[in-house]
Amino acid sequence: MDNNLFNIKNGRNLTMLVDFYELTMGNGYLESDLSDTIAYFDMFFRRIPDGGGYCIMSGVEQLIEYLSNLKFTDEDIDYLKSKNYFSDKFLEYLRNFKFQCDVWAIPEGNPVFPGEPLVTVRGPIMQAQFVETMILLTINHQTLIATKANRICRAADGRPVMEFGSRRAQGYDGAIYGARSAIIGGCTSTACTIAEQMFNVPASGTMAHSWVQLFPTEFEAFKTWAETYPNNCVLLVDTYNVLKSGIPNAIKVFDEILTPMGVKPKGIRIDSGDITYLTKKCRTLLDEAGYPDVKIIVSNSLDEHIITHVLSQGAKIDSFGVGERLITAKSEPVFGGVYKLVAIEHKGKIIAKIKISENEEKITNPGFKKIYRLFDKTTDKAIADLICLNSETIDNSKPLEIFDPVFTWKKKKLNNYYAKELMVKIFDKGIPCYESPSVKEIQEYAKSETNKLWEEVLRFENPHNYYVDLSNQLWDLKHDLLNKYASLYE
Amino acid sequence: MDNNLFNIKNGRNLTMLVDFYELTMGNGYLESDLSDTIAYFDMFFRRIPDGGGYCIMSGVEQLIEYLSNLKFTDEDIDYLKSKNYFSDKFLEYLRNFKFQCDVWAIPEGNPVFPGEPLVTVRGPIMQAQFVETMILLTINHQTLIATKANRICRAADGRPVMEFGSRRAQGYDGAIYGARSAIIGGCTSTACTIAEQMFNVPASGTMAHSWVQLFPTEFEAFKTWAETYPNNCVLLVDTYNVLKSGIPNAIKVFDEILTPMGVKPKGIRIDSGDITYLTKKCRTLLDEAGYPDVKIIVSNSLDEHIITHVLSQGAKIDSFGVGERLITAKSEPVFGGVYKLVAIEHKGKIIAKIKISENEEKITNPGFKKIYRLFDKTTDKAIADLICLNSETIDNSKPLEIFDPVFTWKKKKLNNYYAKELMVKIFDKGIPCYESPSVKEIQEYAKSETNKLWEEVLRFENPHNYYVDLSNQLWDLKHDLLNKYASLYE
């Protein structure tokens, strides 16, 4: 079963996909007898791409598969030995590597916000450090694409969006896991065949210009297609001239081939030219020919902005095929998640750690934490996220006062609310303990959770900042540490 | 050997990574008895990213591995059958699929230009069509990254550039093959460990902020590092405060640990703050402390523009670590290569095909073609590329007149030149017939070929357009077809 080679679930071993410094540090921890120090790391991000109001968490399933398959082969050990960098003790440690960390993550499909931990790892520093590269790579990539897809699908305003981007993806996994994330973000199907095989999400597609070019005439190309796929007849009408050739030939084929068979033609696709102008003209021609139900599908370098714009101009579009700008998140192709040490344990006690920076937004939230999402009981809308120390609990039955972590005088008292803990445990002492939902289930979940955000947060441009607040205890801890370091460098 | 799962060479089967419409068309070709029609497809691109003067060809080795491993498994056939889309005859064809095409490509490391075929495929339409998705995905991705890396390395002006981007790559292969292409583009090393294992390119790395945070003091963190890696001691000095803490602690460790051992410290790294200001200050402090040979390495969201700018400001930098903006080609993350039908054979005769578009740059060059690169015999500089019909040959001993394909009165007569054919055959009737050089050899080749371009073409902003001309025969063929179609839709 060769195709399993793609599927981490079935054993793809990505252990050596690691920044070299994770290994030099690992060796260093061991050499300085620190390797068993229990450390806590948070993965979080600082900015929402495209100036949006939220991101869509994605990639947890692949993270679980990676962590489940961590293993150094003899070849890996031999290669590392050849670098003359590592002690024999360290190489033996790797040879017998057994993942032992606890891991928590926000489940896929959840809207997530800057500053809150998406993933938290607790375990021996050797291990918790080692997994940095792949945690970031996995969550950064998939969250980036799910977030972009979600924007594009919202712009399409209920019309189906098909993911068409494999050929312009950044590498094979960019296509495969990009398709997965696109579905999570809201796409109805993908052109990427292997993504259907792997994730049970619908693959779809019709014809390329080359099909039309191969035949002596466009009419013959369309006729042959209609005869081959009478029940799935979508014709690409822009190989020569949409209005003078493509649409007249399509109508002729509908009239002469499909209608006599009693079959309703499905649609036409336009992949170039002015979308607003052409779709209006096409709609009129199709309607006049008696085909008001034939769908108009458009593609060609679309994104949320072009889609919004052509729809506002009254373009007659039934569905969208979106390629390169989705699969690479072209407008902002980097999701800047980071992975930072937030605490260590010393004699069983948690000691919070902070990363200082002259850039305030780069200062970390210290300590072992959890997140509550607070909902209004009446509207079921999300009010705010509250990051707390892990030892804290919220009693839903009591009023709760939250405050802005920068402008601390801005306070809000909640009475009619309920609190939901966001993170779930996905590994317990190295053993996976969370079963990922199917991609379709995650898609549904993302839709329902996104619907719990206020309209103001959903806006594309200048959305309202969703509140991500710190508990009193966490705020105090953070500011104690900041004051301590500030006094050191006065 | 689990890690082989990454390596197409050792059997990674990407056959099902294909746009679904390649399969629906394949089935259509077979159903309409067209499947054995011999077709010619060109892969080419239309625009150079970032307004640059050229791209660096990359990805041919992986393309060869993909084409060598084309095979549908029983599971693939069962899955396709379950779609209820394909005839049994087609599924049998796939089950017995054996690649039979001829393929030509421009070798990796060559500067390449818009409009010229990077890859040409000749074979049964079924097969030549099928490989579209992966040819585009492979060459688009790697050429994008090699081109971006080449820009960044040129900006660094001889200083080493290390590729640091795995954590922000778009998927696992984005990191792995991105690292490969970064080396081809000129990077001296990568942080991606598995890339060294797979491609024999140097992996490197030092420490993260978490190493420093783990210790009670920065000094202890540095001291432990120096004791562990005396011969590779590069210290990250920006965890707390570069000038007040990081550099003083580094110097103390150099003085107290390394100097007494008779070891020269290697360097310091800065990952935040104002690079120009900090590196000047650091250089002075290090020099004054007696460490003029300690290298200053900088990272943090660098690209060719920031590098150019800080160097012009006199920043004291010895080498660069470049991450997210390289590995995603952030400023322009899509390489828009396309794959178009350019000819078919009918009764042994080649019939050229053209794709018309209202957008002139989208019109294809028809026919089965080859490319000559023309060099000045005296300077060895590249003068122009000439796209010809494959049947044409250039006689180096005779003068050659070339002309602009749009402004045809602009002509140039070449006397003192030699012509080199650019494309090589990589598959002969389905059998691979080209051995890829090593990645290091490709890097060297890219460097030497880039040096053959005029300075004007190498410029970052508004470079001179390198000439890509058409032979008389090809120009005539193209314009005959254009006139024919234009007259159809008058």
PDB file of N, CA and C in Angstrom, chain B residues 310-349:
ATOM      1  N   VAL B 310      20.411  47.123   5.655  1.00  0.00           N
ATOM      2  CA  VAL B 310      21.268  47.212   6.852  1.00  0.00           C
ATOM      3  C   VAL B 310      22.754  47.210   6.463  1.00  0.00           C
ATOM      4  N   LEU B 311      23.098  46.496   5.393  1.00  0.00           N
ATOM      5  CA  LEU B 311      24.501  46.534   4.961  1.00  0.00           C
ATOM      6  C   LEU B 311      24.863  47.936   4.473  1.00  0.00           C
ATOM      7  N   SER B 312      23.931  48.586   3.786  1.00  0.00           N
ATOM      8  CA  SER B 312      24.211  49.944   3.299  1.00  0.00           C
ATOM      9  C   SER B 312      24.324  50.932   4.461  1.00  0.00           C
ATOM     10  N   GLN B 313      23.713  50.574   5.594  1.00  0.00           N
ATOM     11  CA  GLN B 313      23.831  51.430   6.780  1.00  0.00           C
ATOM     12  C   GLN B 313      25.103  51.143   7.581  1.00  0.00           C
ATOM     13  N   GLY B 314      25.878  50.187   7.088  1.00  0.00           N
ATOM     14  CA  GLY B 314      27.133  49.878   7.774  1.00  0.00           C
ATOM     15  C   GLY B 314      26.998  48.883   8.913  1.00  0.00           C
ATOM     16  N   ALA B 315      25.924  48.123   8.927  1.00  0.00           N
ATOM     17  CA  ALA B 315      25.769  47.095   9.965  1.00  0.00           C
ATOM     18  C   ALA B 315      26.953  46.139   9.890  1.00  0.00           C
ATOM     19  N   LYS B 316      27.404  45.682  11.051  1.00  0.00           N
ATOM     20  CA  LYS B 316      28.582  44.815  11.118  1.00  0.00           C
ATOM     21  C   LYS B 316      28.129  43.368  11.220  1.00  0.00           C
ATOM     22  N   ILE B 317      27.944  42.756  10.080  1.00  0.00           N
ATOM     23  CA  ILE B 317      27.357  41.412  10.050  1.00  0.00           C
ATOM     24  C   ILE B 317      28.275  40.476   9.274  1.00  0.00           C
ATOM     25  N   ASP B 318      28.508  39.296   9.838  1.00  0.00           N
ATOM     26  CA  ASP B 318      29.345  38.318   9.144  1.00  0.00           C
ATOM     27  C   ASP B 318      28.534  37.246   8.443  1.00  0.00           C
ATOM     28  N   SER B 319      27.377  36.902   9.018  1.00  0.00           N
ATOM     29  CA  SER B 319      26.515  35.971   8.275  1.00  0.00           C
ATOM     30  C   SER B 319      25.071  36.117   8.710  1.00  0.00           C
ATOM     31  N   PHE B 320      24.183  35.565   7.878  1.00  0.00           N
ATOM     32  CA  PHE B 320      22.749  35.747   8.047  1.00  0.00           C
ATOM     33  C   PHE B 320      22.050  34.400   8.224  1.00  0.00           C
ATOM     34  N   GLY B 321      21.073  34.379   9.124  1.00  0.00           N
ATOM     35  CA  GLY B 321      20.147  33.256   9.188  1.00  0.00           C
ATOM     36  C   GLY B 321      18.806  33.751   8.659  1.00  0.00           C
ATOM     37  N   VAL B 322      18.306  33.120   7.603  1.00  0.00           N
ATOM     38  CA  VAL B 322      17.085  33.616   6.969  1.00  0.00           C
ATOM     39  C   VAL B 322      16.010  32.537   7.030  1.00  0.00           C
ATOM     40  N   GLY B 323      14.860  32.905   7.546  1.00  0.00           N
ATOM     41  CA  GLY B 323      13.817  31.915   7.788  1.00  0.00           C
ATOM     42  C   GLY B 323      12.602  32.062   6.913  1.00  0.00           C
ATOM     43  N   GLU B 324      11.519  32.568   7.526  1.00  0.00           N
ATOM     44  CA  GLU B 324      10.194  32.518   6.915  1.00  0.00           C
ATOM     45  C   GLU B 324      10.109  33.203   5.559  1.00  0.00           C
ATOM     46  N   ARG B 325      10.847  34.285   5.383  1.00  0.00           N
ATOM     47  CA  ARG B 325      10.702  35.028   4.123  1.00  0.00           C
ATOM     48  C   ARG B 325      11.386  34.316   2.964  1.00  0.00           C
ATOM     49  N   LEU B 326      12.314  33.420   3.270  1.00  0.00           N
ATOM     50  CA  LEU B 326      12.954  32.615   2.232  1.00  0.00           C
ATOM     51  C   LEU B 326      12.110  31.358   1.975  1.00  0.00           C
ATOM     52  N   ILE B 327      11.792  30.636   3.036  1.00  0.00           N
ATOM     53  CA  ILE B 327      11.203  29.300   2.864  1.00  0.00           C
ATOM     54  C   ILE B 327       9.786  29.376   2.286  1.00  0.00           C
ATOM     55  N   THR B 328       9.125  30.534   2.411  1.00  0.00           N
ATOM     56  CA  THR B 328       7.802  30.695   1.784  1.00  0.00           C
ATOM     57  C   THR B 328       7.859  31.671   0.607  1.00  0.00           C
ATOM     58  N   ALA B 329       9.043  32.212   0.300  1.00  0.00           N
ATOM     59  CA  ALA B 329       9.133  33.283  -0.713  1.00  0.00           C
ATOM     60  C   ALA B 329       8.055  34.318  -0.424  1.00  0.00           C
ATOM     61  N   LYS B 330       8.078  34.825   0.797  1.00  0.00           N
ATOM     62  CA  LYS B 330       6.958  35.595   1.352  1.00  0.00           C
ATOM     63  C   LYS B 330       6.472  36.734   0.456  1.00  0.00           C
ATOM     64  N   SER B 331       7.391  37.476  -0.133  1.00  0.00           N
ATOM     65  CA  SER B 331       6.974  38.651  -0.903  1.00  0.00           C
ATOM     66  C   SER B 331       6.183  38.263  -2.146  1.00  0.00           C
ATOM     67  N   GLU B 332       6.391  37.063  -2.637  1.00  0.00           N
ATOM     68  CA  GLU B 332       5.623  36.578  -3.791  1.00  0.00           C
ATOM     69  C   GLU B 332       5.644  35.062  -3.775  1.00  0.00           C
ATOM     70  N   PRO B 333       4.703  34.474  -3.056  1.00  0.00           N
ATOM     71  CA  PRO B 333       4.828  33.046  -2.717  1.00  0.00           C
ATOM     72  C   PRO B 333       4.269  32.078  -3.763  1.00  0.00           C
ATOM     73  N   VAL B 334       3.953  32.583  -4.946  1.00  0.00           N
ATOM     74  CA  VAL B 334       3.422  31.711  -5.998  1.00  0.00           C
ATOM     75  C   VAL B 334       4.324  31.792  -7.210  1.00  0.00           C
ATOM     76  N   PHE B 335       4.752  30.649  -7.697  1.00  0.00           N
ATOM     77  CA  PHE B 335       5.446  30.616  -8.982  1.00  0.00           C
ATOM     78  C   PHE B 335       4.429  30.093  -9.988  1.00  0.00           C
ATOM     79  N   GLY B 336       4.092  30.940 -10.946  1.00  0.00           N
ATOM     80  CA  GLY B 336       2.917  30.666 -11.772  1.00  0.00           C
ATOM     81  C   GLY B 336       3.175  29.830 -13.009  1.00  0.00           C
ATOM     82  N   GLY B 337       3.974  28.789 -12.894  1.00  0.00           N
ATOM     83  CA  GLY B 337       4.190  27.926 -14.053  1.00  0.00           C
ATOM     84  C   GLY B 337       2.895  27.281 -14.538  1.00  0.00           C
ATOM     85  N   VAL B 338       2.778  27.134 -15.844  1.00  0.00           N
ATOM     86  CA  VAL B 338       1.609  26.491 -16.455  1.00  0.00           C
ATOM     87  C   VAL B 338       2.077  25.369 -17.379  1.00  0.00           C
ATOM     88  N   TYR B 339       1.137  24.552 -17.787  1.00  0.00           N
ATOM     89  CA  TYR B 339       1.437  23.347 -18.582  1.00  0.00           C
ATOM     90  C   TYR B 339       0.426  23.329 -19.714  1.00  0.00           C
ATOM     91  N   LYS B 340       0.891  23.538 -20.924  1.00  0.00           N
ATOM     92  CA  LYS B 340      -0.046  23.743 -22.021  1.00  0.00           C
ATOM     93  C   LYS B 340       0.234  22.806 -23.196  1.00  0.00           C
ATOM     94  N   LEU B 341      -0.838  22.360 -23.808  1.00  0.00           N
ATOM     95  CA  LEU B 341      -0.728  21.564 -25.034  1.00  0.00           C
ATOM     96  C   LEU B 341      -0.164  22.448 -26.134  1.00  0.00           C
ATOM     97  N   VAL B 342       0.924  21.993 -26.792  1.00  0.00           N
ATOM     98  CA  VAL B 342       1.527  22.813 -27.845  1.00  0.00           C
ATOM     99  C   VAL B 342       1.511  22.121 -29.214  1.00  0.00           C
ATOM    100  N   ALA B 343       1.249  20.814 -29.215  1.00  0.00           N
ATOM    101  CA  ALA B 343       1.189  20.123 -30.509  1.00  0.00           C
ATOM    102  C   ALA B 343       0.584  18.738 -30.322  1.00  0.00           C
ATOM    103  N   ILE B 344       0.093  18.188 -31.404  1.00  0.00           N
ATOM    104  CA  ILE B 344      -0.255  16.764 -31.431  1.00  0.00           C
ATOM    105  C   ILE B 344       0.369  16.172 -32.700  1.00  0.00           C
ATOM    106  N   GLU B 345       0.420  14.859 -32.754  1.00  0.00           N
ATOM    107  CA  GLU B 345       0.872  14.213 -33.988  1.00  0.00           C
ATOM    108  C   GLU B 345      -0.334  13.595 -34.682  1.00  0.00           C
ATOM    109  N   HIS B 346      -0.373  13.782 -35.994  1.00  0.00           N
ATOM    110  CA  HIS B 346      -1.427  13.155 -36.773  1.00  0.00           C
ATOM    111  C   HIS B 346      -0.772  12.493 -37.976  1.00  0.00           C
ATOM    112  N   LYS B 347      -0.911  11.210 -38.061  1.00  0.00           N
ATOM    113  CA  LYS B 347      -0.247  10.432 -39.125  1.00  0.00           C
ATOM    114  C   LYS B 347       1.241  10.772 -39.195  1.00  0.00           C
ATOM    115  N   GLY B 348       1.876  10.838 -38.019  1.00  0.00           N
ATOM    116  CA  GLY B 348       3.314  11.056 -37.955  1.00  0.00           C
ATOM    117  C   GLY B 348       3.747  12.492 -38.148  1.00  0.00           C
ATOM    118  N   LYS B 349       2.791  13.372 -38.410  1.00  0.00           N
ATOM    119  CA  LYS B 349       3.143  14.777 -38.635  1.00  0.00           C
ATOM    120  C   LYS B 349       2.792  15.601 -37.398  1.00  0.00           C
TER     121      LYS B 349
END
